[in-house]
Coordinates of C-alpha atoms in Angstrom, one line a residue:
X1 CA 30.6 27.7 35.5
X2 CA 29.7 26.3 32.1
X3 CA 29.3 28.9 29.2
X4 CA 25.8 28.7 28.1
X5 CA 26.3 29.7 24.8
X6 CA 29.2 27.0 24.2
X7 CA 26.9 24.4 25.5
X8 CA 24.1 25.7 23.1
X9 CA 26.5 25.5 20.3
X10 CA 27.8 22.0 21.1
X11 CA 24.1 20.8 21.5
X12 CA 23.1 22.2 18.4
X13 CA 26.1 20.7 16.4
X14 CA 25.1 17.2 18.0
X15 CA 21.5 17.5 17.1
X16 CA 22.4 18.4 13.5
X17 CA 24.3 15.2 13.3
X18 CA 21.3 13.4 14.7
X19 CA 18.7 15.0 12.2
X20 CA 21.0 14.4 9.1
X21 CA 21.1 10.8 10.2
X22 CA 17.2 10.6 10.3
X23 CA 16.9 12.2 7.1
X24 CA 19.3 10.1 5.3
X25 CA 17.8 6.9 6.5
X26 CA 14.3 8.0 5.4
X27 CA 15.7 9.2 2.1
X28 CA 14.2 6.1 0.1
X29 CA 11.4 4.7 2.5
X30 CA 9.8 8.0 3.1
X31 CA 8.1 6.8 6.3
X32 CA 5.1 9.3 7.2
X33 CA 6.4 11.8 9.8
X34 CA 10.0 10.9 9.9
X35 CA 11.1 13.5 7.5
X36 CA 8.9 16.2 9.4
X37 CA 10.9 15.0 12.7
X38 CA 14.3 15.3 11.0
X39 CA 13.6 18.8 9.7
X40 CA 12.0 19.7 13.1
X41 CA 15.4 18.9 14.8
X42 CA 17.3 20.8 12.2
X43 CA 15.2 23.6 13.0
X44 CA 15.7 23.3 16.8
X45 CA 19.6 23.5 15.8
X46 CA 19.0 26.7 13.9
X47 CA 17.2 28.1 17.1
X48 CA 20.0 27.0 19.3
X49 CA 22.5 28.6 17.1
X50 CA 20.6 31.8 17.2
X51 CA 20.1 31.6 20.9
X52 CA 24.1 31.3 21.3
X53 CA 24.2 34.7 19.6
X54 CA 22.0 36.6 22.2
X55 CA 23.8 39.9 23.2
X56 CA 25.7 39.8 20.1
X57 CA 23.3 39.5 17.0
X58 CA 20.4 42.0 16.5
X59 CA 17.5 41.0 18.8
X60 CA 15.3 40.5 16.0
X61 CA 17.3 37.1 14.9
X62 CA 18.6 36.2 18.4
X63 CA 15.4 36.7 20.6
X64 CA 12.3 37.0 18.0
X65 CA 13.4 34.5 15.3
X66 CA 14.9 32.2 17.8
X67 CA 11.5 32.1 19.6
X68 CA 9.6 31.4 16.5
X69 CA 12.0 28.9 15.5
X70 CA 11.9 27.0 18.7
X71 CA 8.0 26.7 18.4
X72 CA 8.3 25.9 14.8
X73 CA 10.7 23.0 15.3
X74 CA 8.9 21.4 18.4
X75 CA 5.6 21.8 16.6
X76 CA 6.9 20.1 13.5
X77 CA 8.5 17.3 15.8
X78 CA 5.0 16.8 17.2
X79 CA 3.3 16.7 13.9
X80 CA 5.9 13.9 12.7
X81 CA 5.0 11.8 15.7
X82 CA 1.3 12.1 14.7
X83 CA 2.1 10.9 11.2
X84 CA 4.4 8.1 12.0
X85 CA 1.9 6.6 14.7
X86 CA -1.1 7.0 12.2
X87 CA -2.6 9.8 14.2
X88 CA -4.8 12.6 13.0
X89 CA -2.6 15.8 12.3
X90 CA -3.0 19.1 10.9
X91 CA 0.2 21.1 9.8
X92 CA -1.7 24.3 9.9
X93 CA -1.5 24.2 13.7
X94 CA 2.2 24.2 13.4
X95 CA 2.1 27.4 11.2
X96 CA -0.6 29.2 13.3
X97 CA 1.4 28.5 16.4
X98 CA 4.7 29.6 14.8
X99 CA 3.2 33.0 13.5
X100 CA 1.6 33.7 17.0
X101 CA 5.1 33.2 18.7
X102 CA 6.7 35.5 16.1
X103 CA 4.2 38.3 16.7
X104 CA 4.2 38.1 20.4
X105 CA 8.0 37.9 20.4
X106 CA 8.2 40.8 18.2
X107 CA 5.7 42.8 20.5
X108 CA 7.3 42.2 23.8
X109 CA 10.9 42.6 22.3
X110 CA 10.6 45.7 19.8
X111 CA 7.3 47.6 20.9
X112 CA 7.0 46.6 24.8
X113 CA 10.2 45.3 26.0
X114 CA 9.0 42.6 28.5
X115 CA 11.1 39.4 29.2
X116 CA 8.8 38.1 31.6
X117 CA 5.7 38.2 29.3
X118 CA 8.0 36.7 26.4
X119 CA 8.8 33.9 28.5
X120 CA 5.4 33.1 29.9
X121 CA 3.8 32.8 26.3
X122 CA 6.6 30.9 24.7
X123 CA 6.4 28.7 27.6
X124 CA 2.7 28.4 27.4
X125 CA 2.9 27.2 23.8
X126 CA 5.8 24.8 24.5
X127 CA 3.6 23.5 27.5
X128 CA 0.9 22.2 25.1
X129 CA 3.2 21.0 22.6
X130 CA 5.2 18.8 25.0
X131 CA 2.1 17.7 26.7
X132 CA 0.7 16.3 23.5
X133 CA 4.2 14.6 22.7
X134 CA 4.0 12.8 26.1
X135 CA 0.4 11.7 25.5
X136 CA 1.5 10.3 22.1
X137 CA 4.6 8.6 23.3
X138 CA 3.4 7.4 26.6
X139 CA -0.1 6.2 25.5
X140 CA -0.1 5.6 21.6
X141 CA 3.4 3.9 21.2
X142 CA 4.9 1.5 19.1
X143 CA 4.4 -2.0 21.0
X144 CA 7.7 -3.3 19.8
X145 CA 9.3 -0.4 21.7
X146 CA 6.9 0.6 24.3
X147 CA 9.5 1.2 27.0
X148 CA 11.6 3.5 24.9
X149 CA 8.6 5.4 23.7
X150 CA 7.4 5.8 27.3
X151 CA 10.7 6.8 28.6
X152 CA 11.0 9.5 25.7
X153 CA 7.5 10.6 26.8
X154 CA 8.4 11.0 30.4
X155 CA 11.5 13.2 29.1
X156 CA 8.9 15.5 27.4
X157 CA 6.8 15.5 30.5
X158 CA 9.8 16.6 32.6
X159 CA 10.3 19.4 30.0
X160 CA 6.6 20.5 30.6
X161 CA 7.7 21.1 34.2
X162 CA 10.9 22.7 33.3
X163 CA 9.0 25.4 31.2
X164 CA 6.4 25.9 33.9
X165 CA 8.9 26.2 36.6
X166 CA 10.8 28.7 34.3
X167 CA 7.5 30.8 33.5
X168 CA 6.5 30.8 37.2
X169 CA 10.0 31.9 38.5
X170 CA 10.4 34.4 36.2
X171 CA 6.9 35.8 37.0
X172 CA 7.2 35.8 40.6
X173 CA 10.9 36.2 41.4
X174 CA 12.7 39.5 39.9
X175 CA 16.2 37.9 40.5
X176 CA 15.1 35.3 37.8
X177 CA 14.5 38.1 35.1
X178 CA 17.0 39.0 32.3
X179 CA 17.2 40.5 29.0
X180 CA 17.5 36.9 27.3
X181 CA 18.1 33.5 28.2
X182 CA 22.0 33.4 27.5
X183 CA 22.5 36.5 29.6
X184 CA 25.1 35.9 32.7
X185 CA 26.3 38.2 35.3
X186 CA 26.2 39.3 38.9
X187 CA 22.9 38.5 40.7
X188 CA 21.9 36.1 37.8
X189 CA 23.2 32.9 39.2
X190 CA 19.5 31.4 39.6
X191 CA 18.7 32.6 36.0
X192 CA 21.8 30.9 34.9
X193 CA 20.9 27.5 36.4
X194 CA 17.5 27.6 35.2
X195 CA 18.6 28.3 31.6
X196 CA 21.1 25.5 32.0
X197 CA 18.4 23.1 33.0
X198 CA 16.2 24.2 30.0
X199 CA 19.0 24.0 27.4
X200 CA 20.1 20.5 28.8
X201 CA 16.6 19.0 29.0
X202 CA 15.9 20.3 25.7
X203 CA 18.7 18.6 24.2
X204 CA 18.0 15.3 26.1
X205 CA 14.6 15.3 24.6
X206 CA 15.9 15.9 21.2
X207 CA 18.3 13.1 21.6
X208 CA 15.9 10.7 22.9
X209 CA 13.5 11.6 19.9
X210 CA 16.5 10.7 17.5
X211 CA 16.9 7.2 19.3
X212 CA 13.2 6.7 19.5
X213 CA 12.8 7.4 15.7
X214 CA 15.9 5.2 14.8
X215 CA 14.3 2.3 16.6
X216 CA 10.8 3.1 15.0
X217 CA 12.3 2.9 11.5
X218 CA 14.2 -0.3 12.4
X219 CA 11.1 -2.0 13.6
X220 CA 9.1 -1.0 10.4
X221 CA 12.0 -2.0 8.4
X222 CA 12.0 -5.4 10.2
X223 CA 8.1 -5.8 9.9
X224 CA 8.3 -4.9 6.3
X225 CA 11.1 -7.5 5.7
X226 CA 9.1 -10.2 7.7
X227 CA 6.1 -9.5 5.6
X228 CA 8.0 -9.8 2.6
X229 CA 9.8 -12.8 3.3
X230 CA 6.6 -14.6 4.3
X231 CA 5.0 -13.4 1.0
X232 CA 8.1 -14.8 -1.0
X233 CA 7.5 -18.2 0.6
X234 CA 4.1 -18.4 -0.1
X235 CA 4.8 -17.2 -3.8
X236 CA 7.4 -19.8 -4.2
X237 CA 5.0 -22.6 -2.7
X238 CA 2.4 -21.3 -5.3
X239 CA 4.8 -21.3 -8.1
X240 CA 6.0 -24.9 -7.4
X241 CA 2.5 -26.2 -7.2
X242 CA 1.7 -24.2 -10.4
X243 CA 4.6 -25.5 -12.2
X244 CA 3.6 -29.2 -11.2
X245 CA 0.2 -28.4 -12.5
X246 CA 1.6 -27.0 -15.9
X247 CA 4.1 -29.7 -16.3
X248 CA 1.3 -32.2 -16.1
X249 CA -0.6 -30.2 -18.7
X250 CA 2.3 -30.2 -20.9
X251 CA 3.4 -34.0 -20.7
X252 CA -0.2 -35.1 -21.5
X253 CA -0.6 -33.8 -25.0
X254 CA 3.1 -34.1 -25.5
X255 CA 3.4 -37.8 -24.8
X256 CA 0.5 -38.6 -27.2
X257 CA 2.2 -37.2 -30.3
X258 CA 5.3 -39.4 -30.5
X259 CA 3.2 -42.5 -30.0
X260 CA 0.8 -41.4 -32.9
X261 CA 3.5 -40.2 -35.0
X262 CA 5.7 -43.8 -34.4
X263 CA 2.2 -45.8 -35.2
X264 CA 1.9 -43.8 -38.4
X265 CA 5.5 -44.5 -39.5
X266 CA 5.4 -48.0 -38.7
X267 CA 1.9 -49.1 -40.1
X268 CA 1.4 -46.1 -42.8
X269 CA 0.5 -48.4 -45.5
X270 CA -2.0 -50.4 -43.5
X271 CA -4.1 -47.7 -42.5
X272 CA -7.1 -46.2 -44.5
X273 CA -6.9 -42.5 -45.5
X274 CA -9.8 -41.9 -43.1
X275 CA -7.8 -43.5 -40.3
X276 CA -4.8 -41.5 -41.2
X277 CA -6.7 -38.1 -41.2
X278 CA -8.0 -39.0 -37.8
X279 CA -4.4 -39.6 -36.4
X280 CA -3.3 -36.3 -38.0
X281 CA -6.5 -34.5 -36.4
X282 CA -5.1 -36.0 -32.8
X283 CA -1.6 -34.6 -33.7
X284 CA -3.0 -31.2 -34.6
X285 CA -5.1 -31.2 -31.5
X286 CA -2.3 -32.1 -29.1
X287 CA 0.3 -29.6 -30.8
X288 CA -2.4 -26.9 -30.7
X289 CA -2.9 -27.5 -26.8
X290 CA 0.8 -27.3 -26.2
X291 CA 1.3 -24.1 -28.3
X292 CA -1.7 -22.6 -26.7
X293 CA -0.4 -23.6 -23.2
X294 CA 3.1 -22.2 -23.9
X295 CA 1.8 -18.9 -25.4
X296 CA -0.3 -18.4 -22.3
X297 CA 2.5 -19.2 -20.2
X298 CA 4.8 -16.6 -21.9
X299 CA 2.3 -13.9 -21.8
X300 CA 1.6 -14.7 -18.0
X301 CA 5.2 -14.7 -17.3
X302 CA 5.8 -11.5 -19.1
X303 CA 2.9 -9.8 -17.3
X304 CA 3.9 -11.2 -13.8
X305 CA 7.5 -10.0 -14.2
X306 CA 6.5 -6.6 -15.7
X307 CA 8.0 -7.3 -18.8
X308 CA 5.0 -6.9 -21.0
X309 CA 5.2 -3.6 -22.8
X310 CA 2.6 -1.2 -21.1
X311 CA 1.5 1.7 -23.4
X312 CA -2.1 3.1 -22.3
X313 CA -4.2 5.1 -24.4
X314 CA -7.9 5.7 -25.3
X315 CA -9.2 2.5 -26.8
X316 CA -12.8 1.8 -28.0
X317 CA -14.1 -1.3 -26.0
X318 CA -16.9 -1.9 -28.5
X319 CA -14.4 -2.2 -31.4
X320 CA -12.1 -4.4 -29.5
X321 CA -14.8 -7.0 -28.9
X322 CA -16.1 -6.6 -32.3
X323 CA -12.9 -8.0 -33.3
X324 CA -12.9 -10.7 -30.8
X325 CA -16.3 -11.8 -32.0
X326 CA -15.1 -11.9 -35.4
X327 CA -12.0 -14.0 -34.6
X328 CA -14.2 -16.7 -32.8
X329 CA -17.0 -16.5 -35.3
X330 CA -16.3 -19.9 -36.7
X331 CA -16.1 -21.5 -33.3
X332 CA -19.3 -19.8 -32.2
X333 CA -21.0 -21.3 -35.3
X334 CA -20.2 -24.7 -34.7
X335 CA -21.7 -24.7 -31.2
X336 CA -24.7 -22.6 -32.4
X337 CA -23.8 -19.9 -29.9
X338 CA -25.5 -16.5 -30.1
X339 CA -23.5 -13.4 -29.2
X340 CA -25.3 -10.4 -27.9
X341 CA -23.0 -7.3 -27.9
X342 CA -24.8 -4.5 -25.8
X343 CA -21.5 -2.6 -25.3
X344 CA -22.2 1.0 -26.4
X345 CA -20.4 1.8 -29.6
X346 CA -18.7 5.1 -27.9
X347 CA -17.4 3.4 -24.8
X348 CA -13.7 3.9 -24.5
X349 CA -11.2 3.1 -21.7
X350 CA -7.7 4.4 -20.9
X351 CA -5.8 1.2 -21.4
X352 CA -2.9 -0.7 -23.2
X353 CA -4.7 -2.0 -26.6
X354 CA -2.8 -5.2 -26.5
X355 CA -3.5 -6.0 -22.8
X356 CA -7.1 -5.2 -23.5
X357 CA -7.4 -7.4 -26.6
X358 CA -5.7 -10.3 -24.5
X359 CA -8.2 -9.8 -21.5
X360 CA -11.2 -9.8 -24.0
X361 CA -10.0 -12.6 -25.8
X362 CA -9.4 -14.9 -22.8
X363 CA -12.7 -13.9 -21.3
X364 CA -14.8 -14.4 -24.5
X365 CA -12.9 -17.8 -25.1
X366 CA -13.7 -18.8 -21.5
X367 CA -17.3 -18.1 -22.1
X368 CA -17.3 -19.6 -25.4
X369 CA -15.7 -22.9 -24.0
X370 CA -18.2 -23.5 -21.2
X371 CA -21.4 -22.4 -23.1
X372 CA -23.6 -25.5 -24.1
X373 CA -24.8 -25.7 -27.6
X374 CA -27.4 -23.0 -28.7
X375 CA -26.2 -20.9 -25.8
X376 CA -26.1 -17.1 -25.5
X377 CA -22.9 -14.9 -24.8
X378 CA -23.9 -11.5 -23.7
X379 CA -21.6 -8.3 -23.6
X380 CA -22.5 -5.1 -21.8
X381 CA -20.6 -2.0 -20.8
X382 CA -21.0 1.3 -19.2
X383 CA -19.1 4.4 -17.7
X384 CA -19.7 4.1 -13.7
X385 CA -18.2 6.3 -11.1
X386 CA -15.3 7.6 -13.1
X387 CA -14.5 3.9 -14.3
X388 CA -15.5 1.8 -17.5
X389 CA -17.0 -1.2 -16.9
X390 CA -17.9 -4.1 -18.9
X391 CA -19.2 -7.5 -18.6
X392 CA -18.8 -11.0 -20.2
X393 CA -22.0 -13.3 -19.2
X394 CA -22.6 -16.8 -20.4
X395 CA -25.4 -19.3 -19.4
X396 CA -23.0 -22.4 -19.6
X397 CA -22.3 -24.8 -16.5
X398 CA -21.2 -22.2 -14.0
X399 CA -19.0 -22.8 -11.1
X400 CA -19.8 -23.8 -7.7
X401 CA -18.4 -21.8 -4.4
X402 CA -15.1 -24.0 -4.0
X403 CA -14.2 -23.4 -7.8
X404 CA -14.9 -19.5 -7.4
X405 CA -12.6 -19.2 -4.3
X406 CA -9.6 -20.7 -6.3
X407 CA -10.0 -18.3 -9.2
X408 CA -6.8 -16.0 -10.1
X409 CA -4.7 -17.9 -7.4
X410 CA -1.3 -19.5 -8.6
X411 CA -1.1 -23.0 -7.6
X412 CA -4.8 -23.7 -7.5
X413 CA -5.9 -26.0 -10.4
X414 CA -9.3 -24.7 -11.8
X415 CA -8.9 -25.8 -15.3
X416 CA -11.9 -28.2 -16.2
X417 CA -13.3 -29.4 -19.6
X418 CA -15.6 -27.3 -21.7
X419 CA -19.1 -28.1 -22.8
X420 CA -17.7 -30.1 -25.6
X421 CA -14.8 -31.6 -23.9
X422 CA -12.5 -28.7 -24.5
X423 CA -9.2 -28.9 -22.4
X424 CA -8.5 -26.1 -20.0
X425 CA -5.7 -25.1 -17.4
X426 CA -6.9 -22.0 -15.8
X427 CA -3.9 -19.9 -17.0
X428 CA -6.1 -17.6 -19.0
X429 CA -7.8 -16.1 -16.1
X430 CA -4.4 -15.6 -14.4
X431 CA -3.4 -13.6 -17.2
X432 CA -6.5 -11.6 -17.2
X433 CA -6.1 -10.9 -13.3
X434 CA -2.3 -9.9 -14.0
X435 CA -3.2 -7.5 -16.9
X436 CA -6.1 -5.9 -15.1
X437 CA -3.9 -5.2 -12.1
X438 CA -1.2 -3.6 -14.2
X439 CA -4.0 -1.0 -15.1
X440 CA -5.1 -0.7 -11.6
X441 CA -8.6 -2.2 -12.5
X442 CA -10.7 -4.6 -10.7
X443 CA -12.3 -8.0 -11.9
X444 CA -15.0 -9.8 -10.2
X445 CA -17.1 -12.9 -10.9
X446 CA -20.6 -14.0 -10.2
X447 CA -21.5 -17.6 -10.8
X448 CA -23.6 -20.7 -9.6
X449 CA -23.6 -24.2 -10.5
X450 CA -25.4 -24.9 -13.9
X451 CA -26.5 -21.0 -13.9
X452 CA -23.6 -19.6 -16.1
X453 CA -20.9 -17.2 -15.2
X454 CA -20.6 -13.3 -15.2
X455 CA -17.2 -11.7 -15.4
X456 CA -17.0 -7.8 -14.7
X457 CA -13.9 -5.8 -15.5
X458 CA -13.5 -2.3 -14.3
X459 CA -11.0 -0.1 -16.1
X460 CA -10.0 3.6 -15.3
X461 CA -11.7 6.0 -17.9
X462 CA -8.8 8.4 -17.4
X463 CA -4.9 8.6 -17.4
X464 CA -3.1 6.3 -15.4
X465 CA 0.5 5.2 -14.7
X466 CA 2.0 1.8 -15.5

């Protein structure tokens, strides 16, 4: 007959290999539940090794700890399946059942030697664990590997009947009783075959668990890869459209500069000083637009690629906007625009100072550009629900639903002339969104045609990671 101890050692070693493979594949991705399943399988290996030492090692290790370790490993595998399939799970149940198994094993081994009751209680606990494994795998399977999950569930269901049969046979038939699972000898043939079926079926269930988890990981990886590929294709398309728009915005002002310069060179002496000044203003305006566009492009590129230095700290929002207001003071005077700063003087947010200034500058410049002469720009802020919220509101031309839906999207052209014909390309808002995302913050817009716009930014009030 096949030696049960040898079988236990062989199956334990094979299960160790399976567990190590699972843990290795999960070392970087950290899929929920996979680590628990891998550790549970390692625990079952330890239990198998302890079981193989029955009759040689002390009963405390080979019987009591073995029983508790068996329950713990199976409960941990069950817990892992719950997590991986996004089902409700509680690790405390695992600890409680393990503690109960240990106490009952100790009582029916050291205090009252009763092999029958020990088998019945351990079988009862495993019964509920295996039934739940069957329920999860057979009914809550991953659609991509439906048949594999269901087959694994059926294996666990078969294991339920094995443990029930073991408990019933040990309880009703004296010849099925022994001092421990691995015990063999005269008159224990039925006990031997029952133990053989138990060990064999347990190993098959663990091996099928290994196969099931491997395919689960593979399909999750495939789904993630597919989603990332689709996202990459989408981003590439957006960037191509975006670059097409930008190239048009760059070519327009650049093409005018050589023409004006050539005209000045050829006919400089025939132009009056006022006409020359007008040409120079046109060149200055065009070059300023190009510089502003290139500067915005550089900022957006750094932010989108994560190359923008990120050093968050406590920064006063009121002081940041006070500096921005002063920067655009002359431009606001030229359009007779009033600025109302209602931001509390002590309002602070945990943010990168340079990024916060870039955000504030773009939002304020945007409000200034679209506000009509004698308009009003209102700034406000507050602490709300553990976050710092500030708004930039104007009473300019506003935006319709179509324009609102295109904001913050690469490849969508939203730039339009300001109230005095100021040119725009929409890059400023892309920069704002990129930098706010870097902070883990949010931005929202409220606007309607001819009713102005209100941009609301939410920053964390406390420490964050970049």
